[in-house]
Tab-separated table of C-alpha atoms and ligand atoms in Angstrom:
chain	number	residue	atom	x	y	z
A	177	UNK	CA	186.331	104.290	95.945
A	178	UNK	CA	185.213	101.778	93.138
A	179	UNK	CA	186.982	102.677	90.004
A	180	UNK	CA	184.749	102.258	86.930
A	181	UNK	CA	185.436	101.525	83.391
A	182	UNK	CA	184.051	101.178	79.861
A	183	UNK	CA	185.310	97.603	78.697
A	184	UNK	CA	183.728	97.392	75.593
A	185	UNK	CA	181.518	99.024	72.858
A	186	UNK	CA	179.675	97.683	69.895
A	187	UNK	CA	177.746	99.027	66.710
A	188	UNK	CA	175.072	98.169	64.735
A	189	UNK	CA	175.334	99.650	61.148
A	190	UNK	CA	171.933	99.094	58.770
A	191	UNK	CA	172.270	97.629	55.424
A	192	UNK	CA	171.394	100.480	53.395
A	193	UNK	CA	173.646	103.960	52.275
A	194	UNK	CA	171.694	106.725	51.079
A	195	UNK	CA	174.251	109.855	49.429
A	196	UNK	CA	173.294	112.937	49.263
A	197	UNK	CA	172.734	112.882	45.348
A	198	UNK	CA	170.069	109.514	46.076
A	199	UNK	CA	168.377	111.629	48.569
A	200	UNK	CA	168.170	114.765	46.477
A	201	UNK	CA	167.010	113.317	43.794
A	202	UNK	CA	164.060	111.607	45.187
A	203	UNK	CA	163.439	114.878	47.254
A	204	UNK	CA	162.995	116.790	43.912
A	205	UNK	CA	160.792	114.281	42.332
A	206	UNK	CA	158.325	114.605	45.617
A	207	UNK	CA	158.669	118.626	45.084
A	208	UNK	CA	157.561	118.402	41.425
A	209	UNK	CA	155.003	115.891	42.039
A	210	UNK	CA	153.629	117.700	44.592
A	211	UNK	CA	153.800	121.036	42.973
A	212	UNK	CA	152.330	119.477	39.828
A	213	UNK	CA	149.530	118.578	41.693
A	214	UNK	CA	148.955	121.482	43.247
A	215	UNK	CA	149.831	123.653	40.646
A	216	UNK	CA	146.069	125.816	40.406
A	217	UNK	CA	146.467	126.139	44.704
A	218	UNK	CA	149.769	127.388	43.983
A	219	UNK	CA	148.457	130.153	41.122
A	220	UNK	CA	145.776	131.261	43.304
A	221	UNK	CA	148.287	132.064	46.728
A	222	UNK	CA	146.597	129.300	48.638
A	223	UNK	CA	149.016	126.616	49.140
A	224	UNK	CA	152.979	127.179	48.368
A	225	UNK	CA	155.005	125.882	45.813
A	226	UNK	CA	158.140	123.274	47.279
A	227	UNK	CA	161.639	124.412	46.629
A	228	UNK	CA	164.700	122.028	45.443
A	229	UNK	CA	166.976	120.819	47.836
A	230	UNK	CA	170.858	120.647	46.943
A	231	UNK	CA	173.846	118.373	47.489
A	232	UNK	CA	175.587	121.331	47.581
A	233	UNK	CA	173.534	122.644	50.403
A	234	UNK	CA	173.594	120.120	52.263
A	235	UNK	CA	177.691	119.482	52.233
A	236	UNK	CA	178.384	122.797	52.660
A	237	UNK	CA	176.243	123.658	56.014
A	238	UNK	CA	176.279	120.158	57.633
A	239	UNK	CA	179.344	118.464	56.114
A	240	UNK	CA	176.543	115.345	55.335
A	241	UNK	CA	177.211	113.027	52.560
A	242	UNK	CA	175.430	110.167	53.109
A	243	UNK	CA	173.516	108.078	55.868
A	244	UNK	CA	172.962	104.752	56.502
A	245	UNK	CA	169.081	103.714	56.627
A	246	UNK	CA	167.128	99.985	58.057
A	247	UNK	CA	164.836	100.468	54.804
A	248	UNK	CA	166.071	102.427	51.735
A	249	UNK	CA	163.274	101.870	49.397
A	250	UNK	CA	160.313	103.947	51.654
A	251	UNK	CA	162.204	107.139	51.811
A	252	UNK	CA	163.311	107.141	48.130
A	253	UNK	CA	159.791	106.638	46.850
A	254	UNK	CA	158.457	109.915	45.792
A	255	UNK	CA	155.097	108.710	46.428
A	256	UNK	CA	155.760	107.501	50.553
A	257	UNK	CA	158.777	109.408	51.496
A	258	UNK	CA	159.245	107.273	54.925
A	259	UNK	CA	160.612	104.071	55.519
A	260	UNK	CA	158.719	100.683	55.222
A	261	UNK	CA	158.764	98.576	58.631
A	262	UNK	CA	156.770	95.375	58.375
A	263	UNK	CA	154.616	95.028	61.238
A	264	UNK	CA	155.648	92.397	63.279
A	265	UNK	CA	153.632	90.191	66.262
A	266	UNK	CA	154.429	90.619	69.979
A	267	UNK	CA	155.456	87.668	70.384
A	268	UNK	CA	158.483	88.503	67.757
A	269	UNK	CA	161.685	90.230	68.974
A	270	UNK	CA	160.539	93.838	68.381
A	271	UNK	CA	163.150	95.812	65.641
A	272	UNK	CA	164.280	97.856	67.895
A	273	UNK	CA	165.271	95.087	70.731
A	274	UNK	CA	167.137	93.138	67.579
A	275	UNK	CA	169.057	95.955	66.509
A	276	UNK	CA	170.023	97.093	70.337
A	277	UNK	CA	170.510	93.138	70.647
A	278	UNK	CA	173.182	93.046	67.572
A	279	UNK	CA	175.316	96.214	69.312
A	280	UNK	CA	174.751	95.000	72.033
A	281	UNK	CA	176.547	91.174	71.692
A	282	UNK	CA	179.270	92.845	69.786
A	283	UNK	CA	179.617	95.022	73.017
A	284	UNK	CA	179.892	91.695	75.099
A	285	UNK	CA	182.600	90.315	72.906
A	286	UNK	CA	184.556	93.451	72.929
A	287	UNK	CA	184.102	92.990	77.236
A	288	UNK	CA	185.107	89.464	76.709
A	289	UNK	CA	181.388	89.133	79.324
A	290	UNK	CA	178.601	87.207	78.414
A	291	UNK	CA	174.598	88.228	78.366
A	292	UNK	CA	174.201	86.346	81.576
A	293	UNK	CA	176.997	88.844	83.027
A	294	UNK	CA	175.468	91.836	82.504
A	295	UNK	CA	172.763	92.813	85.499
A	296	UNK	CA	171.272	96.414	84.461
A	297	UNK	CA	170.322	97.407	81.019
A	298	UNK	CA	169.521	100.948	80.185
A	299	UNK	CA	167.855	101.830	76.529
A	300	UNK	CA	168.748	105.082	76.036
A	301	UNK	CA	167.452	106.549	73.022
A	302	UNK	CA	165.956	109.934	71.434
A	303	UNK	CA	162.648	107.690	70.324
A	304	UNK	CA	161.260	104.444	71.388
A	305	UNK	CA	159.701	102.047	69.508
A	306	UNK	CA	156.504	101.805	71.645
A	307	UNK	CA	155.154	102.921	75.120
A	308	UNK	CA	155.451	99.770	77.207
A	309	UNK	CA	157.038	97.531	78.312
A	310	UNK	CA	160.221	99.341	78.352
A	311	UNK	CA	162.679	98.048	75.091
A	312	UNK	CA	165.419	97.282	77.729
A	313	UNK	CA	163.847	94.497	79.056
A	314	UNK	CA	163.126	92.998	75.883
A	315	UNK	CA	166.940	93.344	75.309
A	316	UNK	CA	167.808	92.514	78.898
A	317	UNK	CA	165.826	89.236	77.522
A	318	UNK	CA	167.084	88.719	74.408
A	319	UNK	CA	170.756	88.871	75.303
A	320	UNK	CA	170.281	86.518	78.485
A	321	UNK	CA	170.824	89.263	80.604
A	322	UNK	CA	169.675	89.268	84.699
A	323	UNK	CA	168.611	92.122	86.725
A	324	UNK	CA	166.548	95.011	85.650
A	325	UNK	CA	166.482	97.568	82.808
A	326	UNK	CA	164.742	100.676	81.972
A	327	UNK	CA	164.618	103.313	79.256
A	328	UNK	CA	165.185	106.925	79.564
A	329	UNK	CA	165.087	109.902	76.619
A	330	UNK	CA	166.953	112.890	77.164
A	331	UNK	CA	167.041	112.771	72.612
A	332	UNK	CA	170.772	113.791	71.600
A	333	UNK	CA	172.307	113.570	74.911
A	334	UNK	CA	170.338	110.115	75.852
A	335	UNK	CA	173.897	108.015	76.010
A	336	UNK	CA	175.898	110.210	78.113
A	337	UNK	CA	173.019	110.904	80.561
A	338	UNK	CA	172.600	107.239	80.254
A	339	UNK	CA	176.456	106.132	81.189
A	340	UNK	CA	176.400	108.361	84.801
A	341	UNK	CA	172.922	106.693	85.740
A	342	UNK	CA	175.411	103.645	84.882
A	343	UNK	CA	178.844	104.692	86.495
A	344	UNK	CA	176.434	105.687	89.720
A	345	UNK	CA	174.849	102.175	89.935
A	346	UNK	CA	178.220	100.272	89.816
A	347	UNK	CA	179.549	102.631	92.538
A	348	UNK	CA	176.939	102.433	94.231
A	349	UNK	CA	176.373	98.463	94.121
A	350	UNK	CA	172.952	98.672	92.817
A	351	UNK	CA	174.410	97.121	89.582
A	352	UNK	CA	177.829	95.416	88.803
A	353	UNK	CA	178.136	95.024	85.162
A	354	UNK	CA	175.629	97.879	82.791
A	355	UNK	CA	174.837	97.616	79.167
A	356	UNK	CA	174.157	100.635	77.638
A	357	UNK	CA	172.544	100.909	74.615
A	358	UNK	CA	171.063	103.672	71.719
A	359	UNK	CA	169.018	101.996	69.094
A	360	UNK	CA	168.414	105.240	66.775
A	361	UNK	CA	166.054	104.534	64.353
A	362	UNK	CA	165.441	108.538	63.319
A	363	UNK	CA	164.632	107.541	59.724
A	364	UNK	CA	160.940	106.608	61.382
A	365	UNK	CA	161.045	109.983	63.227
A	366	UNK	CA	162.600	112.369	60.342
A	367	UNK	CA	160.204	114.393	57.878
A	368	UNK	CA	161.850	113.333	54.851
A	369	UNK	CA	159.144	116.028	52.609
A	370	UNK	CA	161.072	118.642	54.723
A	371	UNK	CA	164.356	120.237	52.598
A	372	UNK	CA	164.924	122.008	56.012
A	373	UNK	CA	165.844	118.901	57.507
A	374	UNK	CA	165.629	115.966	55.268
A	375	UNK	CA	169.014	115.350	54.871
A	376	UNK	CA	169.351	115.639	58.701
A	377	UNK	CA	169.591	111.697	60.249
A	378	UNK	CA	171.063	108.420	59.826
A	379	UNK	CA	169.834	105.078	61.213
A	380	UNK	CA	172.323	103.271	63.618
A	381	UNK	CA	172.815	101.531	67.540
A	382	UNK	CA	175.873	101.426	69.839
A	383	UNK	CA	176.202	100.266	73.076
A	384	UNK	CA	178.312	100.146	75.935
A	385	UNK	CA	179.337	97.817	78.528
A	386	UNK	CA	180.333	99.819	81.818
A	387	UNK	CA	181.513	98.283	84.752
A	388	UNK	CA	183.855	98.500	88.056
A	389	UNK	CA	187.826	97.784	87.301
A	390	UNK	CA	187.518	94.731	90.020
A	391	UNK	CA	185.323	93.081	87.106
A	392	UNK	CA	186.967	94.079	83.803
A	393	UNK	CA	189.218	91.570	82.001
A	394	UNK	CA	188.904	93.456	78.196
A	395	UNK	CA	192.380	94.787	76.982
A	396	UNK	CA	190.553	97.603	76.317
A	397	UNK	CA	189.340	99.885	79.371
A	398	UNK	CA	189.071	103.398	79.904
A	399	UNK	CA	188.457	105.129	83.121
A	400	UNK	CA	185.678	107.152	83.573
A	401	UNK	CA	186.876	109.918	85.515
A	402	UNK	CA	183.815	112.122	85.780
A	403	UNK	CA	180.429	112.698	84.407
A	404	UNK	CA	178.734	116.046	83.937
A	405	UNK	CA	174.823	116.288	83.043
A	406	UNK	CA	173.056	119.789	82.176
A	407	UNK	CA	169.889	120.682	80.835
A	408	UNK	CA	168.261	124.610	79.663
A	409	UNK	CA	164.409	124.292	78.664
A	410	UNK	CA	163.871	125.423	74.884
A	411	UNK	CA	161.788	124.854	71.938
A	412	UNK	CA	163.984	124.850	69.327
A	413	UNK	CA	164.245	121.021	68.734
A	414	UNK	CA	160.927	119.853	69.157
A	415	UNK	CA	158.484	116.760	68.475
A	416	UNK	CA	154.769	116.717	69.444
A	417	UNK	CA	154.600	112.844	68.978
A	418	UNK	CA	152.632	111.395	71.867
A	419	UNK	CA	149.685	109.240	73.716
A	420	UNK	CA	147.894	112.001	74.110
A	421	UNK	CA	147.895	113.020	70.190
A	422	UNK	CA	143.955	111.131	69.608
A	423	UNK	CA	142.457	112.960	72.350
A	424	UNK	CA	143.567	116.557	70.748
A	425	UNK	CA	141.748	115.505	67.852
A	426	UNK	CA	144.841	116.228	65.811
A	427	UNK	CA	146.286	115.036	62.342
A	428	UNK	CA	148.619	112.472	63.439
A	429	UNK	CA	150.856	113.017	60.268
A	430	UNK	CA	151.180	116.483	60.779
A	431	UNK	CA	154.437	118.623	60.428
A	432	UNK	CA	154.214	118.835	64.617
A	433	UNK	CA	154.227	115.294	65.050
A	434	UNK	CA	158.521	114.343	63.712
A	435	UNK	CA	161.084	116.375	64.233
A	436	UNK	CA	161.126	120.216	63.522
A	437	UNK	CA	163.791	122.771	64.568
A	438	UNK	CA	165.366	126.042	64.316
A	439	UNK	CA	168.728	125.302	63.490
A	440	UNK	CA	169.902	128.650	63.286
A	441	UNK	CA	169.030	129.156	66.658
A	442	UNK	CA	170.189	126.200	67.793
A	443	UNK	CA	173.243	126.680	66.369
A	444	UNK	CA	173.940	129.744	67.847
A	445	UNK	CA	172.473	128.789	71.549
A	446	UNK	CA	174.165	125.447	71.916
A	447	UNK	CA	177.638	126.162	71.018
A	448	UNK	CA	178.270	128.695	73.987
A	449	UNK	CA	176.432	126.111	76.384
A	450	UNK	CA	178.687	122.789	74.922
A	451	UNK	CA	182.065	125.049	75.159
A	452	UNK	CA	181.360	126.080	79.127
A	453	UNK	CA	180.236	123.237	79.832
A	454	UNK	CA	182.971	121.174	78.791
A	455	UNK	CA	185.459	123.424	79.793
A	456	UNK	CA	184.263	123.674	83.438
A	457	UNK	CA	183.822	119.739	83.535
A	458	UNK	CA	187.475	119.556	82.623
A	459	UNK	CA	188.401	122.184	85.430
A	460	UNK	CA	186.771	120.819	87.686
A	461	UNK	CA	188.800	117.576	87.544
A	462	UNK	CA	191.989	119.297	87.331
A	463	UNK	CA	192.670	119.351	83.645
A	464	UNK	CA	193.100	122.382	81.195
A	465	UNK	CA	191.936	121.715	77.800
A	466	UNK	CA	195.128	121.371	76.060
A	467	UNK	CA	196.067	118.448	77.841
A	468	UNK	CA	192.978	116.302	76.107
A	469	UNK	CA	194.342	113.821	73.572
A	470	UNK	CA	190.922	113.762	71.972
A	471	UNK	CA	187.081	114.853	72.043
A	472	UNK	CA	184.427	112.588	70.526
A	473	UNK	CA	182.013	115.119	70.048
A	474	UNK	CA	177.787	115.166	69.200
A	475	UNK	CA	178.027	114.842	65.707
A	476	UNK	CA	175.502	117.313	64.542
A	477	UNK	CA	176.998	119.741	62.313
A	478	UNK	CA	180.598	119.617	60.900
A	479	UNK	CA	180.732	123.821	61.375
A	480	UNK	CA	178.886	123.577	65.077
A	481	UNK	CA	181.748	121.217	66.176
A	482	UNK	CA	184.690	123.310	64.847
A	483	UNK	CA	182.822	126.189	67.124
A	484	UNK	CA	182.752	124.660	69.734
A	485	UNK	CA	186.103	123.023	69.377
A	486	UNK	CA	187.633	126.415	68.427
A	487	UNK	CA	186.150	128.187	71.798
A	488	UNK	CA	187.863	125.121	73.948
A	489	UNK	CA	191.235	125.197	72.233
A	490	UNK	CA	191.308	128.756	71.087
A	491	UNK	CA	192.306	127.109	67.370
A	492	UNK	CA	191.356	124.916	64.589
A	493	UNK	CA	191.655	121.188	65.514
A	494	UNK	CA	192.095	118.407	63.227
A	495	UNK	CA	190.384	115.291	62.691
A	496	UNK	CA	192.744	113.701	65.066
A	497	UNK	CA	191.593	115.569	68.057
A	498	UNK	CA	187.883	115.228	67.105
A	499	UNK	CA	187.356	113.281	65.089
A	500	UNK	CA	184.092	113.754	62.092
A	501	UNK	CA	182.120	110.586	61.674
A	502	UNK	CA	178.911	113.065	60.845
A	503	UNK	CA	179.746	112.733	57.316
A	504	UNK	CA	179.406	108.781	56.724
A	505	UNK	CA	176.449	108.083	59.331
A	506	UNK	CA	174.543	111.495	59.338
A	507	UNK	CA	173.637	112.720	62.371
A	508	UNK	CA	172.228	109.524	64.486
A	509	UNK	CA	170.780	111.225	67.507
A	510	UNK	CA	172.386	110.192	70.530
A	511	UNK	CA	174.606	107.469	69.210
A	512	UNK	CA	177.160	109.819	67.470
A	513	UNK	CA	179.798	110.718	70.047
A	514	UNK	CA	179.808	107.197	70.965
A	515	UNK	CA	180.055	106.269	67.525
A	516	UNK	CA	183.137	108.511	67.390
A	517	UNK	CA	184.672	106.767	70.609
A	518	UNK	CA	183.933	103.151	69.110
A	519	UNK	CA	185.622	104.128	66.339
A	520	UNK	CA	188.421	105.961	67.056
A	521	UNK	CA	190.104	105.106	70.215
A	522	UNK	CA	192.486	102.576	68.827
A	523	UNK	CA	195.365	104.660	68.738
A	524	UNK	CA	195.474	106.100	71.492
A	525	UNK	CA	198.124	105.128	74.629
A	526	UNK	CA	197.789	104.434	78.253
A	527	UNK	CA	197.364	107.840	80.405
A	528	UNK	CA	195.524	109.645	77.325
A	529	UNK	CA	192.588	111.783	78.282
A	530	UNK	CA	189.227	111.914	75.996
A	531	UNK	CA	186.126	113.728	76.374
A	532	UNK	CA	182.686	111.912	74.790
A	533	UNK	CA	180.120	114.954	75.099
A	534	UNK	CA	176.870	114.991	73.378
A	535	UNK	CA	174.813	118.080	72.596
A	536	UNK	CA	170.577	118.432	71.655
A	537	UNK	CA	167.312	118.773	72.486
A	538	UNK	CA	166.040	119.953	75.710
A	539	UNK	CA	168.557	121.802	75.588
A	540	UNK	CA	170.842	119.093	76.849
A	541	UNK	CA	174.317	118.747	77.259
A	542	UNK	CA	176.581	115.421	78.867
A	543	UNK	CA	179.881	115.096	79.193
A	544	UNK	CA	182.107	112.323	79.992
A	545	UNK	CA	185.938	112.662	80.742
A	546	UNK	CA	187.788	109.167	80.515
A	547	UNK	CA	191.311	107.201	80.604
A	548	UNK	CA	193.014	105.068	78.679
A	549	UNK	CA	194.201	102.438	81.260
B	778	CO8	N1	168.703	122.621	49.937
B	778	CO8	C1	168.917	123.877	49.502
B	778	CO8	N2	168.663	124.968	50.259
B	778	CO8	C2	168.161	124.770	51.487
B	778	CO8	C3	167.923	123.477	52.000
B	778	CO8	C4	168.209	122.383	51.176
B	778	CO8	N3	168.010	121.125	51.585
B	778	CO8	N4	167.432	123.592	53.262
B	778	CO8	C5	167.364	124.889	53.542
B	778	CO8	N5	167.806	125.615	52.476
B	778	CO8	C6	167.860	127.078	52.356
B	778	CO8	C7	166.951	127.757	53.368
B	778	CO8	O1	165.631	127.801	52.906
B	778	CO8	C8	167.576	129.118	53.462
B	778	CO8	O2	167.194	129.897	52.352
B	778	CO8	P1	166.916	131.477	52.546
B	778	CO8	O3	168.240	132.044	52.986
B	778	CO8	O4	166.484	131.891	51.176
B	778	CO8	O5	165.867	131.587	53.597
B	778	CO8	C9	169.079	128.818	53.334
B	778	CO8	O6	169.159	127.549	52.667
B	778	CO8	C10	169.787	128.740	54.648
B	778	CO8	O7	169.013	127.901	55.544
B	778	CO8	P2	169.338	127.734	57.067
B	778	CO8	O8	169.503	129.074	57.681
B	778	CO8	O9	168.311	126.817	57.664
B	778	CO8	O10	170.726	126.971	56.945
B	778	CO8	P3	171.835	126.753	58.027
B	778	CO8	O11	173.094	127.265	57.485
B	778	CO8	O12	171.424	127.205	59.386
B	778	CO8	O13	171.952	125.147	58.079
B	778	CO8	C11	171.330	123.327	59.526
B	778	CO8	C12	170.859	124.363	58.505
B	778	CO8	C13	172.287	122.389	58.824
B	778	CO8	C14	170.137	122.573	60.055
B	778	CO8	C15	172.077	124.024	60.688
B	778	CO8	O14	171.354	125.121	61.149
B	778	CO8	C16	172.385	123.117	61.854
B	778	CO8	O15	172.938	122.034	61.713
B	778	CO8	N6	172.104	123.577	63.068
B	778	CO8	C17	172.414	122.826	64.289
B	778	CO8	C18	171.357	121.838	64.477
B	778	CO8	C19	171.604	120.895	65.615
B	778	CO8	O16	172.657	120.707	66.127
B	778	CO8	N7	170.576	120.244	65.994
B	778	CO8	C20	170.650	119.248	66.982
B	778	CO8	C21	169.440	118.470	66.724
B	778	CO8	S1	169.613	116.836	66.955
B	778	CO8	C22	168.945	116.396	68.470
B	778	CO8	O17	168.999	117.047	69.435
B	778	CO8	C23	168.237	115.089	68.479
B	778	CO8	C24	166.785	115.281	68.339
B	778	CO8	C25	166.109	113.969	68.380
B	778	CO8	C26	166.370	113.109	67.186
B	778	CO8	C27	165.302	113.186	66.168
B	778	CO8	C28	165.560	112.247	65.005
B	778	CO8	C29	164.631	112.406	63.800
């Protein structure tokens, strides 16, 4: 049986920090302006008035404090409240390609493999930039990679689903060296007028290069032992963004068309799922949970985590066995549990177990058991 490892990872972190306190502030400005504005609707009962958001808020039930954003000055202008993206021609490397590109050579170096090595791509991401053709074979192009490359959206849990369509293809042959990447631009996707979830997302990419242990030379390789994909139909995390959006005659900037949830809800349905399912993906490879060195978790919520954490290991865990990287990059859609790996994995020894599991819409839920080696 081919034995498959990760060899390398990479990141891509934007140029811009928005705190909490920024993010407020320019929140509250559009909620007076708007109110302001509307201030005779808002007498009469027909339209109502926006509420403040908080810093205080926002620490307290997400453990946010700041995100990092591609354009800074769009979503702090009371009067756009979205980033700016300058349109560029098709003939140009698209921004979503360049950003996947960036991860994705810093993946390579940590692989000690070059573009030309790699011979699948897979663009796994909660949005894409367009409809066609697919952004992993623009990137398959831009890094000098061969073979073929698709994209695939499963939102939060788009990475893990994405590394067993990987670990598969090596076993299988079909593929002998995978890059695997999640360019999350949510800023583009994120209704920053909303105080419900404004505060929600971060910009960022990682990517991974998988591949079988015959092939790795990087210092750095962990085993993947297993892989574990689940999904539960729900509403609760929803975007009606889509081709067919003209044809329904619809407002295209309407609340429907970004992301919208019920957190609560979510909250409360996802944490049982994430638990069991990890749990049983543990069992089912022989392992209880107390022998896991460390779980790079979905990085959601701060409070959801320590549920979920606290069902698996029947106590409160420390940063050290899973460790928080919610509150520096926000939540960033499927990049955050491997943003968690990429980032802290250094310390840990030959034999030590991890989980990467990632939690979100659908509902979906992947999880990943792997070895230091
Ligand atoms: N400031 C001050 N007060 C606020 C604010 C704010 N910004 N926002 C809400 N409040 C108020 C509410 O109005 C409410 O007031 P009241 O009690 O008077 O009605 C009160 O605070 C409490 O509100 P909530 O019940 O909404 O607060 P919660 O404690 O539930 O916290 C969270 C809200 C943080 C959203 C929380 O529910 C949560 O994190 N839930 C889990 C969500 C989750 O894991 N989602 C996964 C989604 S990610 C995913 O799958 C990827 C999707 C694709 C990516 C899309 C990218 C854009």
């Amino acid at each position: 049986m081919t034995r498959i490892v990760i060899s390398g990872t990479g990141l891509y972190q934007p140029p811009h920090i928005i705190t909490n306190a920024e993010l407020v502030e320019a929140f509250n400005a559009y909620a007076n302006q708007f109110n302001s504005h509307n201030a005779a609707r808002i007498e009469s009962g027909e339209v109502q008035a926006m509420v403040s958001s908080s810093v205080e808020f926002i620490e307290k039930a997400s453990g946010i404090k700041q995100r990092y954003v591609i354009d800074k000055q769009g979503v702090l202008d009371p009067n756009r409240m979205r980033p700016h993206f300058e349109p560029r021609d098709d003939d140009q490397l698209s921004l979503m390609a360049e950003i996947a590109a960036d991860a994705a050579r810093k993946a390579l170096a940590a692989a000690g493999k070059q573009g030309s090595d790699v011979d699948m791509v897979l663009c796994a991401s909660a949005n894409m930039q367009r409809a066609y053709p697919a952004m992993a074979v623009e990137i398959q192009q831009a890094i000098g990679a061969g073979g073929y490359g698709f994209d695939m959206n499963v939102a939060c849990s788009s990475a893990t689903f994405a590394m067993e369509q990987a670990v598969n293809a090596v076993k299988c042959g079909t593929a002998k060296c995978v890059l695997m990447v999640n360019p999350e631009i949510t800023s583009a996707h994120l209704e920053w007028r909303d105080r419900d979830c404004h505060f929600i997302f971060g910009d960022v990419c990682t990517a991974m290069i998988i591949e079988a242990a015959d092939t790795a030379t990087s210092a750095d390789q962990w085993e993947v032992l297993g892989t574990r994909l689940a999904t539960q139909f729900s509403n609760n995390i929803r975007n009606n963004f889509g081709f067919m959006n003209r044809c329904e005659d619809t407002d295209p900037d309407a609340r429907d068309k970004t992301f919208r949830q019920e957190g609560r809800k979510v909250f409360k349905e996802v944490v049982p799922l994430a638990a069991a399912h990890i749990e049983g993906h543990l069992k089912s490879l022989g392992f209880e949970t107390g022998q896991i060195r460390r779980f790079w978790l979905h990085q959601a919520n701060e409070g959801m985590n320590q549920f979920v954490l606290r069902k698996l290991v029947g106590r409160d865990v420390t940063n050290d066995i899973a460790p928080l990287i919610l509150d520096t990059y926000a939540n960033t859609a499927s990049a955050g549990s491997i943003i968690a790996f990429h980032e802290h994995h250094d310390d840990m020894v030959p034999g030590d177990v991890g989980v990467i599991c990632s939690f979100g819409a659908g509902y979906s839920v992947g999880s990943v058991v792997v070895r230091r080696l």
